[in-house]
Amino acid sequence: MSGGAMFSRKFLRRAAITAASCAGFLALSTATLWQLDRAFPPPLPERLTVSTEVQDRDGQLLRAFATPDGYWRLETRLDQVDKQFVDMLVTYEDKRFWDHEGVDVLALARAAGQFATSGHIVSGGSTLSMQLARLIEPRESRSLGSKIKQMLRAVQIERRLSKREILERYLTLAPYGGNLEGVRAASLAYFGKEPKRLTVSEAALLVALPQLPEKRRPDRNLQIAHAARDRVLTRMVSSGLIGEREAARAALEDVLSLRRRLPALAAHASYAMLPKAVPGQPLKLTIRKSVQQGLEQVARDAATRLGPRLSVAMVLADARTGDILGEVGSANFFDSSRSGWIDMTKVVRSPGSTLKPFIYGLAFEQGLVAQETLIEDSPVDFSGYRPKNFDMGYQGDVSIRQALQLSLNVPAIRLLDAVGPARLTARFRQAGVNPILPVNEAPGLAIGLGGVGVTLRDLVQLYTGLANGGKTHSLRDGTEPANAVSSTTTILNDQANWQIIDILSGVKPPEGALQRGIAYKTGTSYGYRDAWSVGFDGRYVLGVWVGRPDAGAVPGLSGYVSAAPILFEGFVRSGLATVPLPGKPPGVFAPKREDLPVTLARFGAGADGLVQATPTEPAPTIIFPPDGARVDLATNSADASPLVLKLQGGRAPFRWLANGKPLIGLDRRRTATWLPDGAGYSTLTVIDAAGRAASVKVFVQ
């Protein structure tokens, strides 16, 4: 064997031994690293500790609660962030992010070379994975050992998380100055919006902030923040991500030295939801953010106008579903002078006259009245209970329509006495509303004027029936127990329900309010403690309460003056389009007064509940002109003058006829005028509200 052959064999044998040794070393190293990786895993919790979020029905943020360590840290998903911002972030921080395994060797080599030639750090070599490692495990120093640890942690993170998960965690934890962490919190604080649609300028600023968050935060160092944003824009142009003209336009946008509060809407409902909080899962309300914003602004403005210690509560619900779209428990949750922490939508108070529509509804349902039926508004005694009107005056005979529109007390109690207080409260209970009565007392006539306790939510729930063809829905806002069942109940039949809608839609809006095609009712509790207004269109119901949470009296407080303007403004500021009121259903009985049957011409219920057709007033008598008189009215000349007619007795309103033809419409006065067509005999007749008539025959010349 030649010497060359022997050398070749020795070389190959040594090479094989060396290769085997290297392979063994690599295998041992890999096994060791694997064991170390398992023994010392990175601190990656399954879920990050983030702020508890309360969202509206569409997923928009209503309110967030700071984390236990005091940070605003909102969980962020990539689909919640503007794509261009993500592209700019990756380009600026880690352009090979999607390709490396946690450490970018080329970036590290470049950073080392720049440091060697310049003597200071020109650019870092940290990847986004390494930055995430630093965020979840903050370093104590900027030493080489800390850097190596970051690199190892980055590799570990890459083995456990996808690139998308790494990016989402970074976007959730990145610091943005003060107690702001994560791009969502920063975007809301600095721009007042979610980061879904950022301008190029806004995106560039958010890319720049995490490197030096305290030094660059715009609310404290505006010029530095401005310069940092411009450097990002310049880098984006050089990388080809955006064009020069686009960058130039973005550079012209101002950077505002403003830090806004994060959304803080629906305070009472949000705090009520906290016991349901599950880490990392947002809490959902039925509220619509735009509606809630409008109502809260209306409540704040109204409370300022009304004066100190007064508060405002509002509930707006969808009558077709029972979903609460907006609810304001007080004018200002943090205003101690108004006891703002008390949710006045759930406090039991006297509803004043707001229950009257349901009394009238039952009377329509039982066929006791029609809209043009006359009812007496005069002093009356119900076994010691003597209701009086709000203004302490009386109107005499009025139609049912007028009595409800004017919210007269005596007619309402007359009707309640006929339909029965127990029947009224039973309807309320069927609709899911349990009125609070005095202890050990049965329902009495006083409940018609507010002698019962209900909440604002109760009232709105009852009125959902009026807006929804007589069918009420139990209200819900998301704070209810998981096993709560939504119910639908008929509170009035659709014919009676329409009668009430038709009457309430004719109530005059408060002065200065826009007519929105809504029907509404007001109420004022005894002693001027509560002012109410509840209104509705064909779908939405809005209830308003005004008063002092401590139930103190407020002189001059009234539903029409204090609460009704807030109701109309609330409908406008809610942003909801007006839905037409329900049309007349089949079978509705709504005759004119002259077409009423005798049994419906006048309502009068005695103790036995029967209609009293015979009034106590004397019959009408025409006292001028006397019967058989000859009257000279110069009928044959151009200067003919009218004849004045006068009567005594009878019950208003009155109808005058000449020779069988009506002179004018119904008139409450006891005088009238008549201009005859020509000379000759004429018969003049007057008919009072009870149907009694008187006539005289005169000769006109």
XYZ file of C-alpha atoms in Angstrom:
701
model
C 0.000 0.000 0.000
C 1.421 3.355 -0.980
C 1.970 6.145 1.538
C -0.581 8.376 -0.206
C -3.363 5.830 0.171
C -2.625 5.350 3.860
C -2.767 9.135 4.397
C -6.129 9.365 2.648
C -7.608 6.655 4.821
C -6.367 8.287 8.037
C -7.755 11.634 6.896
C -11.165 10.169 6.110
C -11.226 8.323 9.416
C -10.413 11.488 11.340
C -12.947 13.472 9.331
C -15.608 10.903 10.118
C -14.719 10.998 13.806
C -14.794 14.803 13.755
C -18.146 14.882 11.967
C -19.581 12.367 14.392
C -18.269 14.417 17.295
C -19.788 17.609 15.855
C -23.081 15.876 15.223
C -23.063 14.540 18.731
C -22.199 17.946 20.103
C -24.950 19.554 18.086
C -27.405 16.902 19.209
C -26.304 17.349 22.812
C -26.480 21.106 22.483
C -29.912 20.914 20.926
C -31.126 18.570 23.644
C -29.611 20.821 26.282
C -31.206 23.924 24.797
C -34.506 22.095 24.539
C -34.275 21.101 28.187
C -33.303 24.639 29.161
C -36.172 25.993 27.082
C -38.589 23.746 28.962
C -36.988 24.472 32.318
C -36.921 28.260 31.840
C -39.868 29.172 29.596
C -40.590 32.826 28.807
C -43.270 34.430 31.008
C -46.053 34.214 28.431
C -49.451 34.114 30.164
C -52.290 32.641 28.163
C -54.017 36.006 28.486
C -52.450 39.375 29.156
C -53.710 41.481 32.038
C -55.718 44.112 30.200
C -58.307 46.756 30.996
C -61.881 45.574 31.410
C -63.876 46.944 28.490
C -67.588 47.670 28.343
C -68.784 47.767 24.743
C -71.994 48.787 23.052
C -74.189 46.541 20.924
C -71.895 47.088 17.904
C -68.616 46.436 19.728
C -67.685 50.098 20.185
C -65.956 51.025 23.423
C -68.249 52.682 25.966
C -65.986 52.613 28.991
C -62.722 50.990 30.097
C -61.435 50.323 33.597
C -57.729 50.612 34.351
C -55.741 47.460 35.115
C -54.916 46.675 38.779
C -51.512 48.314 38.291
C -53.141 51.504 37.004
C -52.555 51.236 33.252
C -54.875 51.823 30.341
C -54.083 48.664 28.427
C -56.657 47.593 25.833
C -56.362 44.195 24.211
C -55.593 44.598 20.518
C -56.237 42.363 17.531
C -54.758 43.004 14.107
C -58.208 43.455 12.593
C -58.716 46.410 14.976
C -55.680 48.269 13.627
C -55.098 50.146 10.404
C -53.112 47.931 8.009
C -50.928 50.790 6.828
C -49.879 51.442 10.428
C -48.838 47.788 10.808
C -46.848 47.959 7.574
C -45.142 51.149 8.733
C -44.352 49.628 12.130
C -42.767 46.498 10.654
C -40.830 48.528 8.075
C -39.500 50.913 10.732
C -38.803 48.456 13.538
C -38.176 45.032 11.991
C -38.364 44.817 8.202
C -37.518 41.084 8.150
C -40.071 40.334 10.886
C -42.057 37.873 8.782
C -38.900 35.877 7.848
C -36.589 35.563 10.874
C -36.921 33.203 13.845
C -36.761 35.865 16.540
C -33.282 37.324 15.907
C -32.294 39.273 12.799
C -28.573 38.489 12.389
C -28.157 41.022 9.575
C -29.688 43.797 11.673
C -27.459 42.926 14.610
C -24.350 42.923 12.379
C -25.327 46.292 10.924
C -25.886 47.771 14.401
C -22.535 46.398 15.622
C -20.702 47.820 12.615
C -22.288 51.253 13.091
C -21.340 51.235 16.751
C -17.732 50.230 15.956
C -17.275 53.009 13.408
C -19.115 55.828 15.218
C -18.559 54.978 18.857
C -22.243 55.273 19.732
C -25.473 53.462 18.935
C -26.818 54.570 15.557
C -29.581 51.973 15.224
C -30.701 49.036 17.276
C -30.808 45.473 16.120
C -33.829 44.491 18.182
C -36.610 42.650 16.441
C -40.241 43.019 17.425
C -39.945 39.612 19.076
C -37.007 40.889 21.149
C -38.966 44.025 22.059
C -41.882 41.865 23.156
C -39.442 39.878 25.298
C -38.353 43.120 26.966
C -41.984 44.170 27.524
C -42.995 40.942 29.231
C -39.739 40.697 31.191
C -38.372 44.225 31.740
C -34.548 44.404 31.872
C -32.675 46.078 34.697
C -29.892 47.449 32.486
C -28.783 47.814 28.859
C -25.886 45.360 29.306
C -24.661 42.787 26.808
C -26.020 40.051 29.059
C -29.501 41.609 28.977
C -29.313 41.783 25.199
C -28.319 38.133 24.904
C -31.169 37.181 27.240
C -33.607 39.114 25.029
C -32.352 37.250 21.986
C -32.814 33.890 23.661
C -36.271 34.886 24.889
C -37.180 36.039 21.389
C -36.290 32.616 20.004
C -38.375 30.991 22.719
C -41.306 33.299 21.959
C -41.110 32.496 18.253
C -41.362 28.780 19.069
C -44.550 29.334 21.045
C -46.426 32.086 19.245
C -47.306 32.772 15.645
C -46.117 35.972 14.008
C -49.657 37.361 14.260
C -49.830 36.592 17.982
C -46.434 38.214 18.569
C -47.532 41.341 16.761
C -50.851 41.518 18.641
C -49.116 41.196 21.996
C -46.650 43.884 21.072
C -49.498 46.187 19.978
C -51.200 45.533 23.327
C -48.141 46.120 25.548
C -46.084 48.790 23.748
C -45.609 51.916 25.932
C -46.993 55.227 24.682
C -46.338 57.591 27.569
C -47.696 57.871 31.087
C -50.027 55.015 31.892
C -50.944 54.374 28.257
C -50.004 50.962 26.912
C -50.965 49.543 23.568
C -51.870 51.213 20.326
C -55.628 51.301 21.009
C -55.264 53.223 24.258
C -52.777 55.589 22.597
C -54.990 56.218 19.576
C -58.011 56.942 21.759
C -56.016 59.227 24.059
C -54.137 61.186 21.404
C -56.599 61.162 18.505
C -59.955 60.353 20.111
C -60.596 57.327 17.914
C -59.857 53.657 17.534
C -56.756 52.847 15.403
C -58.804 51.215 12.670
C -58.538 54.153 10.277
C -55.479 56.267 10.986
C -54.130 59.018 8.804
C -50.538 58.638 7.590
C -49.469 61.326 10.067
C -51.210 59.602 12.983
C -49.757 56.226 12.057
C -46.235 57.684 11.858
C -46.557 59.253 15.320
C -47.751 55.971 16.836
C -44.796 54.168 15.234
C -42.366 56.671 16.739
C -43.663 56.862 20.312
C -42.735 53.438 21.810
C -38.975 53.937 21.347
C -38.900 56.905 23.792
C -42.485 57.193 25.059
C -41.915 59.710 27.846
C -39.593 61.917 25.827
C -41.769 61.919 22.715
C -45.305 62.058 24.163
C -47.030 64.947 22.392
C -48.967 66.219 25.414
C -45.680 67.141 27.099
C -43.004 67.436 24.405
C -44.786 68.568 21.276
C -41.739 69.577 19.240
C -39.907 66.324 19.954
C -43.005 64.308 19.030
C -43.349 66.313 15.817
C -39.717 65.660 14.852
C -39.995 61.953 15.650
C -43.066 61.634 13.445
C -41.247 63.351 10.581
C -38.294 60.955 10.882
C -40.671 58.016 10.501
C -42.208 59.627 7.415
C -38.749 60.101 5.906
C -37.884 56.450 6.547
C -41.147 55.335 4.936
C -40.308 57.301 1.794
C -36.804 55.808 1.576
C -38.206 52.311 2.021
C -40.743 52.913 -0.732
C -43.777 52.318 1.484
C -45.258 55.779 0.827
C -44.594 58.411 -1.791
C -42.871 61.728 -1.249
C -46.020 63.759 -1.897
C -48.032 61.663 0.547
C -45.333 62.078 3.174
C -45.194 65.828 2.534
C -48.962 66.131 3.031
C -48.744 64.101 6.225
C -45.925 66.299 7.526
C -48.196 69.353 7.183
C -50.711 67.924 9.672
C -50.496 69.321 13.171
C -49.526 67.130 16.087
C -51.884 68.121 18.893
C -50.558 68.622 22.415
C -53.627 66.987 23.847
C -54.336 63.832 25.761
C -58.021 62.977 25.842
C -59.853 60.903 28.374
C -60.733 57.438 27.198
C -64.452 56.893 26.522
C -66.366 57.007 29.805
C -70.015 56.475 28.861
C -72.889 54.643 30.584
C -71.300 54.830 34.025
C -74.062 53.190 36.054
C -74.622 50.299 33.647
C -70.867 49.785 33.235
C -70.232 49.527 36.960
C -73.212 47.191 37.268
C -71.545 44.929 34.683
C -68.220 44.630 36.527
C -69.218 41.563 38.593
C -69.650 39.723 35.285
C -66.146 40.558 34.075
C -64.042 37.703 32.686
C -60.343 38.485 32.021
C -59.755 39.337 28.397
C -63.418 39.311 27.416
C -65.306 42.578 26.819
C -68.637 43.162 28.537
C -71.550 43.869 26.201
C -74.495 46.227 26.710
C -77.505 46.723 24.449
C -76.710 50.444 24.385
C -75.801 52.189 21.129
C -72.797 54.478 21.612
C -74.034 57.364 19.456
C -77.378 57.407 21.287
C -75.674 57.283 24.682
C -73.347 60.167 23.821
C -76.263 62.331 22.723
C -78.378 61.633 25.801
C -75.519 62.206 28.243
C -74.768 65.566 26.669
C -78.441 66.552 26.858
C -78.571 65.547 30.536
C -75.435 67.530 31.406
C -76.652 70.643 29.596
C -80.121 70.392 31.133
C -78.801 69.996 34.672
C -76.659 73.099 34.205
C -79.719 75.065 33.094
C -81.951 73.720 35.855
C -79.595 74.676 38.656
C -77.676 73.109 41.548
C -78.637 69.835 43.248
C -81.004 68.857 40.436
C -80.313 65.752 38.418
C -81.631 64.252 35.196
C -82.222 60.615 34.283
C -83.164 59.253 30.860
C -83.999 55.877 29.310
C -84.436 55.306 25.569
C -85.663 51.869 24.480
C -86.598 50.067 21.292
C -90.275 49.248 21.778
C -90.099 46.330 19.343
C -87.403 44.442 21.242
C -87.148 45.964 24.719
C -83.457 46.759 24.154
C -82.299 49.868 25.969
C -80.324 51.963 23.479
C -79.399 54.703 25.914
C -79.696 55.203 29.666
C -78.473 58.051 31.828
C -78.656 57.426 35.564
C -77.656 60.967 36.523
C -76.455 64.190 34.967
C -72.879 63.541 36.123
C -71.726 60.340 37.821
C -68.953 62.136 39.717
C -70.971 65.208 40.802
C -71.487 64.709 44.531
C -73.678 67.832 44.809
C -76.234 66.037 42.618
C -75.627 62.584 44.164
C -74.500 61.505 40.726
C -73.574 57.992 41.825
C -77.280 57.176 42.354
C -78.891 55.545 39.320
C -82.186 57.430 39.184
C -83.523 55.205 36.409
C -84.035 52.504 39.069
C -85.202 54.590 42.037
C -88.889 54.329 42.979
C -90.647 57.709 42.799
C -94.161 59.085 42.384
C -95.017 59.183 38.658
C -97.457 62.087 38.831
C -99.861 62.043 35.886
C -97.837 59.756 33.631
C -100.099 56.759 34.341
C -103.254 58.541 33.143
C -103.027 57.264 29.538
C -103.512 53.712 30.789
C -106.612 54.709 32.779
C -108.112 56.199 29.634
C -106.960 53.170 27.650
C -108.910 50.820 29.911
C -111.970 53.053 29.609
C -111.736 52.884 25.803
C -111.196 49.148 25.975
C -114.346 48.674 28.059
C -116.418 50.855 25.752
C -117.135 53.441 28.446
C -116.038 56.450 26.397
C -115.164 57.748 22.959
C -112.756 60.596 22.273
C -115.610 63.101 21.938
C -117.555 61.846 24.950
C -118.127 64.694 27.390
C -116.937 64.321 30.966
C -117.356 66.713 33.841
C -114.380 68.521 35.336
C -115.741 69.980 38.540
C -115.290 69.433 42.285
C -116.214 65.916 43.334
C -116.033 63.818 46.502
C -115.183 60.110 46.335
C -115.919 59.024 49.883
C -113.627 61.664 51.299
C -111.081 61.733 48.462
C -111.379 65.086 46.684
C -109.003 65.311 43.703
C -108.070 68.769 42.480
C -106.455 69.913 39.252
C -102.828 71.037 39.125
C -103.841 74.686 38.643
C -106.666 74.389 41.232
C -109.188 75.430 38.542
C -111.922 73.499 36.759
C -112.967 73.386 33.105
C -116.555 72.251 33.386
C -117.593 69.882 30.617
C -114.727 68.728 28.410
C -114.256 65.942 25.910
C -112.268 62.850 26.813
C -109.648 63.973 24.295
C -109.332 67.384 25.936
C -109.264 65.902 29.431
C -106.253 63.707 28.654
C -104.404 66.304 26.607
C -104.854 68.895 29.380
C -104.042 66.215 31.989
C -107.066 67.153 34.091
C -107.156 65.270 37.378
C -110.861 65.024 38.133
C -111.868 63.367 34.816
C -109.015 60.858 35.192
C -110.202 59.873 38.663
C -113.812 59.628 37.470
C -112.648 57.133 34.833
C -110.420 55.257 37.266
C -113.350 54.921 39.639
C -115.283 53.305 36.787
C -112.588 50.923 35.489
C -111.249 50.071 38.936
C -107.808 50.726 40.472
C -107.257 47.003 41.013
C -107.741 46.312 37.312
C -105.235 49.034 36.424
C -102.541 47.707 38.752
C -103.222 44.164 37.536
C -102.472 45.310 33.972
C -99.238 46.862 35.170
C -98.182 43.640 36.854
C -99.035 41.654 33.721
C -96.699 43.992 31.840
C -93.868 43.175 34.248
C -94.170 46.365 36.309
C -94.925 46.042 40.009
C -96.087 49.404 41.367
C -95.167 50.014 44.995
C -98.192 50.738 47.183
C -98.257 51.891 50.811
C -97.830 48.982 53.202
C -101.004 46.958 53.719
C -103.031 49.180 51.398
C -105.091 48.064 48.425
C -104.931 50.034 45.167
C -106.962 53.214 45.524
C -108.000 56.132 43.348
C -104.903 58.100 44.344
C -102.732 55.916 42.090
C -104.194 57.822 39.129
C -102.466 60.998 40.308
C -99.146 59.493 41.358
C -100.072 57.854 44.663
C -97.929 54.829 43.821
C -94.230 54.159 43.373
C -92.605 53.307 40.032
C -89.191 53.751 38.430
C -88.274 55.499 35.211
C -87.515 52.125 33.659
C -90.976 50.947 34.732
C -92.609 53.873 32.943
C -90.630 53.349 29.762
C -91.506 49.654 29.820
C -95.221 50.487 30.090
C -94.985 53.011 27.271
C -93.330 50.472 24.966
C -96.851 49.039 24.761
C -98.248 52.321 23.431
C -95.527 52.479 20.763
C -95.902 48.809 19.875
C -99.607 48.215 19.278
C -100.426 47.578 22.931
C -97.711 44.945 23.483
C -95.064 45.756 26.090
C -91.552 44.313 26.134
C -89.545 43.822 29.303
C -86.540 46.117 29.122
C -82.974 44.870 29.094
C -79.569 46.541 28.839
C -77.238 43.578 29.315
C -76.833 43.871 33.080
C -79.592 41.331 33.733
C -78.813 37.825 35.015
C -77.934 35.349 32.302
C -81.113 33.369 32.973
C -83.418 36.411 32.726
C -86.264 35.837 30.277
C -87.583 38.610 28.048
C -91.372 38.730 28.028
C -94.043 40.334 25.860
C -97.462 41.189 27.281
C -100.566 42.945 25.960
C -101.372 45.942 28.141
C -104.132 47.385 25.886
C -105.931 46.057 22.850
C -104.822 47.688 19.636
C -108.031 49.728 19.167
C -107.844 51.300 22.633
C -104.086 51.711 22.227
C -104.558 53.706 19.015
C -107.062 56.010 20.719
C -104.413 56.941 23.290
C -101.749 57.434 20.602
C -104.087 59.673 18.622
C -104.822 61.822 21.660
C -101.245 62.120 22.939
C -99.893 62.904 19.472
C -102.009 66.047 19.576
C -100.399 67.406 22.757
C -98.676 70.689 22.034
C -94.844 70.482 22.138
C -93.089 72.676 24.702
C -92.174 76.168 23.587
C -89.230 76.188 21.188
C -89.237 72.420 20.626
C -89.258 70.907 17.164
C -92.301 68.839 16.241
C -90.953 65.351 15.615
C -94.155 63.417 15.141
C -94.078 61.947 18.632
C -96.783 61.389 21.218
C -95.957 62.233 24.798
C -97.246 62.720 28.340
C -95.893 64.714 31.243
C -96.318 64.413 34.984
C -95.439 66.221 38.187
C -95.448 64.516 41.559
C -97.034 65.930 44.700
C -94.942 68.642 46.319
C -92.934 69.423 43.156
C -90.456 66.617 43.828
C -90.415 64.854 40.465
C -90.946 66.056 36.905
C -91.558 63.456 34.201
C -91.983 63.282 30.468
C -92.380 60.102 28.435
C -92.696 60.170 24.649
C -92.624 57.772 21.738
C -92.800 57.444 17.986
C -93.572 54.271 16.062
C -90.555 52.450 17.493
C -88.610 54.281 20.179
C -89.662 55.321 23.691
C -87.799 57.957 25.691
C -88.468 58.672 29.348
C -87.099 61.646 31.291
C -87.024 62.297 35.032
C -85.942 65.575 36.639
C -85.637 66.232 40.353
C -83.448 65.998 43.408
C -82.146 62.532 44.299
C -82.871 63.271 47.971
C -86.566 63.831 47.067
C -86.442 67.465 48.148
C -89.132 69.822 46.871
C -88.222 72.113 43.971
C -90.639 75.064 43.645
C -91.706 75.579 40.051
C -90.673 72.094 38.926
C -93.148 70.576 36.457
C -93.238 67.934 33.783
C -94.206 70.276 30.963
C -91.746 73.054 31.813
C -88.791 71.052 33.195
C -88.865 67.574 31.612
C -90.671 67.920 28.271
C -88.007 70.156 26.636
C -85.385 67.564 27.601
C -87.522 64.847 26.018
C -87.709 66.605 22.662
C -84.021 67.538 22.715
C -83.166 63.965 23.663
C -84.978 62.587 20.626
C -83.073 65.016 18.389
C -79.638 64.373 19.927
C -80.123 60.593 19.936
C -79.579 60.642 16.189
C -82.365 58.122 15.607
C -84.601 58.661 12.615
C -88.243 59.274 13.534
C -90.492 56.284 12.880
C -94.124 57.156 12.016
C -96.685 56.414 14.708
C -98.853 53.328 14.170
C -101.799 53.785 11.826
C -105.444 53.278 12.744
C -106.178 49.546 13.151
C -109.372 47.944 11.866
C -112.434 48.252 14.083
C -111.576 51.591 15.701
C -114.676 53.540 16.810
C -113.960 57.266 16.516
C -117.178 59.137 15.628
C -117.669 62.888 15.636
C -119.535 64.318 18.594
C -122.768 64.748 16.724
C -122.636 61.102 15.673
C -122.161 59.655 19.163
C -124.841 57.295 20.440
C -126.708 58.629 23.445
C -124.894 56.235 25.791
C -121.530 57.737 24.822
C -122.552 61.367 24.573
C -121.683 61.981 28.218
C -119.730 60.029 30.815
C -120.860 60.086 34.437
C -120.106 57.235 36.791
C -121.679 57.126 40.208
C -120.944 54.841 43.115
C -122.724 52.010 41.331
C -120.611 52.484 38.200
C -123.691 53.132 36.015
C -123.894 56.032 33.578
C -125.830 58.956 34.998
C -127.725 60.514 32.119
C -129.612 63.130 34.148
C -127.481 66.166 35.099
C -128.130 68.180 38.259
C -127.937 71.633 36.571
C -131.168 73.355 35.431
C -132.147 72.966 31.801
C -131.050 75.687 29.386
C -133.366 78.673 28.844
C -133.060 81.312 26.098
C -133.540 84.653 27.844
C -132.915 86.815 24.764
C -134.636 87.199 22.421
C -137.848 86.234 24.213
C -140.263 83.874 22.530
C -142.545 85.676 20.000
C -140.434 88.838 19.862
C -140.308 91.082 16.768
C -136.751 92.210 16.108
C -135.729 94.978 13.711
C -132.290 94.137 12.290
C -132.575 96.212 9.071
C -132.265 93.035 7.053
C -133.113 94.847 3.810
C -130.177 97.279 4.079
C -126.415 96.982 3.808
C -126.123 97.938 7.494
C -127.867 94.830 8.812
C -126.644 93.938 12.310
C -126.496 90.518 13.992
C -128.812 89.464 16.776
C -127.230 88.720 20.164
C -128.443 85.462 21.712
C -128.290 84.829 25.468
C -129.164 81.836 27.658
C -129.205 80.709 31.253
C -128.732 77.266 32.791
C -127.699 74.164 30.921
C -124.337 72.413 30.787
C -121.575 73.626 28.482
C -120.651 73.271 25.695
C -123.661 74.506 23.713
C -124.792 74.193 20.108
C -127.025 76.885 18.517
C -129.324 76.249 15.552
C -131.406 78.596 13.416
C -134.278 76.934 11.607
C -132.545 73.572 12.194
C -129.152 74.588 10.785
C -126.104 74.876 13.119
C -124.873 78.435 13.494
C -121.387 77.680 14.767
C -119.550 74.806 16.360
C -119.746 73.925 20.010
C -119.289 76.926 22.270
C -118.718 77.086 26.001
C -120.000 80.651 26.237
C -123.602 81.504 27.071
C -123.834 84.176 24.409
C -123.779 83.944 20.624
C -124.624 86.056 17.564
C -126.835 85.347 14.566
C -127.209 87.217 11.270
C -130.392 86.041 9.478
C -130.609 85.556 5.732
C -133.706 87.725 5.436
C -136.916 88.895 7.075
C -139.596 86.592 8.436
C -140.196 84.076 11.194
C -137.265 81.991 12.470
C -136.856 79.379 15.155
C -133.751 79.558 17.360
C -132.689 76.484 19.320
C -129.897 75.744 21.808
C -128.782 72.227 22.866
C -126.593 71.715 25.934
C -124.035 68.979 26.662
C -126.706 66.802 28.283
C -128.836 66.861 25.121
C -131.492 69.187 26.589
C -132.890 71.828 24.254
C -134.708 75.143 24.409
C -136.286 77.091 21.521
C -137.848 80.474 20.809
C -139.708 81.781 17.752
C -138.980 85.326 16.595
C -139.997 87.584 13.698
C -137.137 89.410 12.046
C -137.677 92.537 9.983
